[in-house]
Amino acid sequence: MRRTALPRPPRLPSRGRIVALLTAIVLTLAALLGLTATAVPASAATDYTQSVTQLNASQTQITFVPTTAALYVDVHYLVNGANQQNFRMANSNGTWTQTVSSLSAGNVLEYWFTYEKNGPQYDTPHFTYTQTGTTTGTVATPTFSPAGGTFTSAQTVTLADSTSGAAIRYTLDGSTPTAASALYSTPLSITATTTVEAIGVQSGLTNSAVAAATFTIGTSVGCPAQSDTPNFGPNVHIFDPTMSSASIQATLDAQFAQMKDTNTAQFSENRVADLYKPGTYTVEDNVGFYTSVAGLGLNPDDVTINGDVTVDAFNSEDAGNATQNFWRSAENLAINPSSGTDRWAVAQAAPFRRIDVHGNLALYPASYGYASGGYIADTKVTGQASSVSQQQWYTRDSNLGSWAGGVWNMVFSGVNGAPANTFPSPPETTLATTPVSRDVPYLYIDSTGKYRVFEPSLRTNASAPSWANGSTPGTSLPMSQFYVVKAGDTAATINTALSEGCNLFVTPGVYHLSQTLNVTKANTVILGIGYPTFVPDNGVNAMQVADVDGVRLKGLLFDAGTTNSAALLTVGPSGSSASHAANPTTIQDVFFRIGGEVAGKATASLVVNSNDTIIDHIWAWRADHGNAGTVGWTTNTADNGLIVNGNNVEATGLFVEHYQKYEVTWNGQNGKTIFFQNEMPYDVPNQAAWISPTGVNGYAAYKVGAGVTTHEAWGLGSYCYFNVNPAVNSYHAFEVPNTAGVKFHDTLTVSLGNVGTITHVINDTGAQTATNTTPSNVVSFP
């Protein structure tokens, strides 16, 4: 876990910052006690919209819509100046409502709001409304422009109502709109086939009839036929068993010499993929930075390496540690290790997938120096997998002959041969199955020599490799439906391919984006090999995925540009509400970097708004070391690694490090996380610069939103190493609502070398970090 970082001069806390913190504490206490007077007025009229809708002769609905998402909104009201009531309003996709009953004609309702905005809370002015007691007339039915129909590209849809002063409420998920549905305020961006339904509402009038329009996007467009035997470009090496072992070895050795050095290759723009056609090879494949090694068979044993596929602490400057062995992968082949043991000593962003190891697997360097954490899935190891000095590890849906070792946090789900659940001694967390999983799409070559991409089927409560009883269940797509992205492609050419209905096969390279990549078609596959890297320029977001079924993203690296992006990858627009349980979007081996190569900036790395999304192995990293001038508290700035707003989202293998505010914020209901690894930011200059909105020291690494009632997580570790200012403290690493439906299992904190402290593990529970780099553990919460 060693990372270098330049020291920063301490900055003394300002008097204004202290006053602001004290004010926030007072406001929080006032809200908890049900008081209505606060010291802070509404920050701006543009912060919100509010309205009152008479539902019937005796009921009225108060509505509040904050411009930016709020953690809570409270409404306070009096009827005829008496009997004040205070309620936490109900939230539906960002629209907060409260129904007032038992009203009579002529009753005067005086009401006002208290709402949260980025930590502090604010009071609005008082408003009044008079109940009419009857409704007369009906609101006109809303209209759409353009009207529904079939379109070849996304549409901007404007809604209007001819009744003066009427509000429009709408839905996009097929449900009938009500007065509590989303409030229309700006034109809708319809990027995939959608039915928009809307009603007009106005106090004193009957709601309009429901208007509906279906916008069919892109059905008349198909991907122009591509080659089934494409030219993948010079950075993809395709080996054939008819080639001599010596010639293959020479190619492997030459590329490894270029890709192995931690000092020079770690932040270079070199990218490479080694692909083996079905057959047997006798080679030693040492895997360096930004290198993917994969077999081109339909199943792992179609390609056999008699030799090794190795990652180790290769360089003298590594000092025997493998803690910076990032950005390399192995997939879809069998290994007969030359010594009986294959070695895969890695850190983050180095997946080992669909491998059949005919022997043992060592996950630590030959020197027994540390390695920093890794990921195995859909794999079989006939012998023993041993972690030894590996600090944390996650293994999913695999078969192991046996397992040995554990330093802080070893997690298994759906793994035959996994150790028993013994956390914290030894620190092993074992789930019999993985709730929901779907293995990665992968390239293979068929019996006619044509390339295809296989799409594994969705699995529920899975265990063992998907290919344990034969071929992996699923379907395949011909390469004729894939646009091959390679040197010379721009955001414009890539977006054209996407708008034409093509999937993307992204070859090794660095691609600068002058515009956002828009993924709007259901079931789009974007498959990268050799760590292709998307860099957003001029502050654009790198990629946005519509709220559609079955998008598969695999094998991509998003690297922030020097102008701040709001987000690097967004799945689903804000307010997404469709169910994708039968065919979720999957984000697999997708990695994010803020700084390191350049002084990158992004407010958030990954934002998930779509329901049912599967996040399967990501590393979101705000760099703590890198090229000169690319890292520092005010240099590579980034607030959040992951924000989850969708419901029923599952994360398996979640690595998030060094972000400057909440590193993971989970607002959706019924979320699940199996394995979480985190390091807090190293470079906090002083405590005053790192105080959470709740007024406590630091930001939690993993925060579950206050309104969440169901969430469960297993095997989570957060570590601190405040090397710029060791006096810095974090009050806790995990911040969650105190409710029975929010459950955490096997959670820990560590102070690396006692450089800084974490007072509690989760909320107010768990001991302060020890001085000797041993964990503070909480087995179960609450």
PDB file of C-alpha atoms in Angstrom, residues 399-487:
ATOM      1  CA  ASN A 399     -13.383 -23.392  -7.388  1.00  0.00           C
ATOM      2  CA  LEU A 400     -10.262 -23.648  -5.233  1.00  0.00           C
ATOM      3  CA  GLY A 401      -8.426 -26.759  -4.119  1.00  0.00           C
ATOM      4  CA  SER A 402      -7.800 -24.859  -0.874  1.00  0.00           C
ATOM      5  CA  TRP A 403      -6.964 -21.402   0.442  1.00  0.00           C
ATOM      6  CA  ALA A 404      -4.181 -20.270   2.782  1.00  0.00           C
ATOM      7  CA  GLY A 405      -3.450 -16.882   4.315  1.00  0.00           C
ATOM      8  CA  GLY A 406      -5.060 -13.631   5.326  1.00  0.00           C
ATOM      9  CA  VAL A 407      -3.696 -10.297   6.565  1.00  0.00           C
ATOM     10  CA  TRP A 408      -6.673  -7.947   7.002  1.00  0.00           C
ATOM     11  CA  ASN A 409      -9.638  -8.720   4.763  1.00  0.00           C
ATOM     12  CA  MET A 410     -10.167 -11.822   2.614  1.00  0.00           C
ATOM     13  CA  VAL A 411     -13.663 -12.162   1.125  1.00  0.00           C
ATOM     14  CA  PHE A 412     -15.247 -15.013  -0.835  1.00  0.00           C
ATOM     15  CA  SER A 413     -18.683 -15.382  -2.428  1.00  0.00           C
ATOM     16  CA  GLY A 414     -19.828 -18.418  -4.385  1.00  0.00           C
ATOM     17  CA  VAL A 415     -16.432 -20.118  -4.024  1.00  0.00           C
ATOM     18  CA  ASN A 416     -16.122 -23.867  -3.582  1.00  0.00           C
ATOM     19  CA  GLY A 417     -13.063 -24.581  -1.461  1.00  0.00           C
ATOM     20  CA  ALA A 418     -13.186 -21.213   0.306  1.00  0.00           C
ATOM     21  CA  PRO A 419     -12.256 -21.153   3.984  1.00  0.00           C
ATOM     22  CA  ALA A 420     -14.912 -20.974   6.681  1.00  0.00           C
ATOM     23  CA  ASN A 421     -16.257 -17.605   7.789  1.00  0.00           C
ATOM     24  CA  THR A 422     -13.865 -16.819  10.649  1.00  0.00           C
ATOM     25  CA  PHE A 423     -13.555 -13.007  10.655  1.00  0.00           C
ATOM     26  CA  PRO A 424     -11.636 -11.475  12.351  1.00  0.00           C
ATOM     27  CA  SER A 425      -9.288 -14.329  13.291  1.00  0.00           C
ATOM     28  CA  PRO A 426      -8.344 -15.208  10.643  1.00  0.00           C
ATOM     29  CA  PRO A 427      -9.917 -12.301   8.749  1.00  0.00           C
ATOM     30  CA  GLU A 428     -11.959 -14.317   6.271  1.00  0.00           C
ATOM     31  CA  THR A 429     -15.543 -13.555   5.222  1.00  0.00           C
ATOM     32  CA  THR A 430     -17.343 -16.231   3.224  1.00  0.00           C
ATOM     33  CA  LEU A 431     -20.745 -16.150   1.518  1.00  0.00           C
ATOM     34  CA  ALA A 432     -21.994 -19.433   0.082  1.00  0.00           C
ATOM     35  CA  THR A 433     -23.261 -17.759  -3.092  1.00  0.00           C
ATOM     36  CA  THR A 434     -23.139 -14.456  -4.958  1.00  0.00           C
ATOM     37  CA  PRO A 435     -26.641 -12.914  -4.987  1.00  0.00           C
ATOM     38  CA  VAL A 436     -26.520 -11.673  -8.595  1.00  0.00           C
ATOM     39  CA  SER A 437     -23.658 -11.995 -11.065  1.00  0.00           C
ATOM     40  CA  ARG A 438     -22.966 -12.051 -14.751  1.00  0.00           C
ATOM     41  CA  ASP A 439     -19.564 -12.904 -16.118  1.00  0.00           C
ATOM     42  CA  VAL A 440     -17.752 -10.611 -18.496  1.00  0.00           C
ATOM     43  CA  PRO A 441     -18.216 -10.486 -22.260  1.00  0.00           C
ATOM     44  CA  TYR A 442     -15.120 -11.762 -24.057  1.00  0.00           C
ATOM     45  CA  LEU A 443     -13.648 -12.098 -27.531  1.00  0.00           C
ATOM     46  CA  TYR A 444     -13.231 -15.535 -29.098  1.00  0.00           C
ATOM     47  CA  ILE A 445     -12.608 -17.013 -32.539  1.00  0.00           C
ATOM     48  CA  ASP A 446     -14.988 -19.594 -33.996  1.00  0.00           C
ATOM     49  CA  SER A 447     -14.248 -22.706 -36.055  1.00  0.00           C
ATOM     50  CA  THR A 448     -14.385 -20.728 -39.307  1.00  0.00           C
ATOM     51  CA  GLY A 449     -11.796 -18.197 -38.151  1.00  0.00           C
ATOM     52  CA  LYS A 450     -14.272 -15.395 -37.515  1.00  0.00           C
ATOM     53  CA  TYR A 451     -14.235 -13.331 -34.342  1.00  0.00           C
ATOM     54  CA  ARG A 452     -17.226 -13.170 -32.041  1.00  0.00           C
ATOM     55  CA  VAL A 453     -18.012 -11.747 -28.601  1.00  0.00           C
ATOM     56  CA  PHE A 454     -19.608 -14.066 -26.059  1.00  0.00           C
ATOM     57  CA  GLU A 455     -22.170 -12.693 -23.616  1.00  0.00           C
ATOM     58  CA  PRO A 456     -22.579 -14.852 -20.480  1.00  0.00           C
ATOM     59  CA  SER A 457     -26.054 -15.190 -18.980  1.00  0.00           C
ATOM     60  CA  LEU A 458     -27.216 -13.614 -15.728  1.00  0.00           C
ATOM     61  CA  ARG A 459     -26.764 -15.822 -12.652  1.00  0.00           C
ATOM     62  CA  THR A 460     -28.540 -15.637  -9.291  1.00  0.00           C
ATOM     63  CA  ASN A 461     -27.215 -17.197  -6.090  1.00  0.00           C
ATOM     64  CA  ALA A 462     -24.256 -18.459  -8.106  1.00  0.00           C
ATOM     65  CA  SER A 463     -21.342 -20.597  -7.009  1.00  0.00           C
ATOM     66  CA  ALA A 464     -18.427 -22.141  -8.940  1.00  0.00           C
ATOM     67  CA  PRO A 465     -17.200 -21.021 -12.368  1.00  0.00           C
ATOM     68  CA  SER A 466     -19.788 -20.478 -15.076  1.00  0.00           C
ATOM     69  CA  TRP A 467     -17.956 -23.090 -17.180  1.00  0.00           C
ATOM     70  CA  ALA A 468     -17.647 -25.707 -14.409  1.00  0.00           C
ATOM     71  CA  ASN A 469     -20.104 -28.084 -16.094  1.00  0.00           C
ATOM     72  CA  GLY A 470     -19.269 -27.297 -19.730  1.00  0.00           C
ATOM     73  CA  SER A 471     -19.495 -24.132 -21.777  1.00  0.00           C
ATOM     74  CA  THR A 472     -20.610 -20.918 -20.118  1.00  0.00           C
ATOM     75  CA  PRO A 473     -24.345 -20.367 -20.736  1.00  0.00           C
ATOM     76  CA  GLY A 474     -25.069 -17.349 -22.889  1.00  0.00           C
ATOM     77  CA  THR A 475     -25.196 -16.011 -26.421  1.00  0.00           C
ATOM     78  CA  SER A 476     -22.674 -14.548 -28.839  1.00  0.00           C
ATOM     79  CA  LEU A 477     -22.502 -11.610 -31.221  1.00  0.00           C
ATOM     80  CA  PRO A 478     -20.575 -11.463 -34.505  1.00  0.00           C
ATOM     81  CA  MET A 479     -17.832  -8.882 -34.871  1.00  0.00           C
ATOM     82  CA  SER A 480     -19.851  -7.500 -37.777  1.00  0.00           C
ATOM     83  CA  GLN A 481     -21.926  -5.730 -35.101  1.00  0.00           C
ATOM     84  CA  PHE A 482     -18.866  -4.150 -33.440  1.00  0.00           C
ATOM     85  CA  TYR A 483     -17.109  -0.969 -34.425  1.00  0.00           C
ATOM     86  CA  VAL A 484     -13.396  -1.453 -33.694  1.00  0.00           C
ATOM     87  CA  VAL A 485     -12.038   1.653 -31.961  1.00  0.00           C
ATOM     88  CA  LYS A 486      -8.336   2.210 -32.614  1.00  0.00           C
ATOM     89  CA  ALA A 487      -5.755   4.928 -33.250  1.00  0.00           C
TER      90      ALA A 487
END
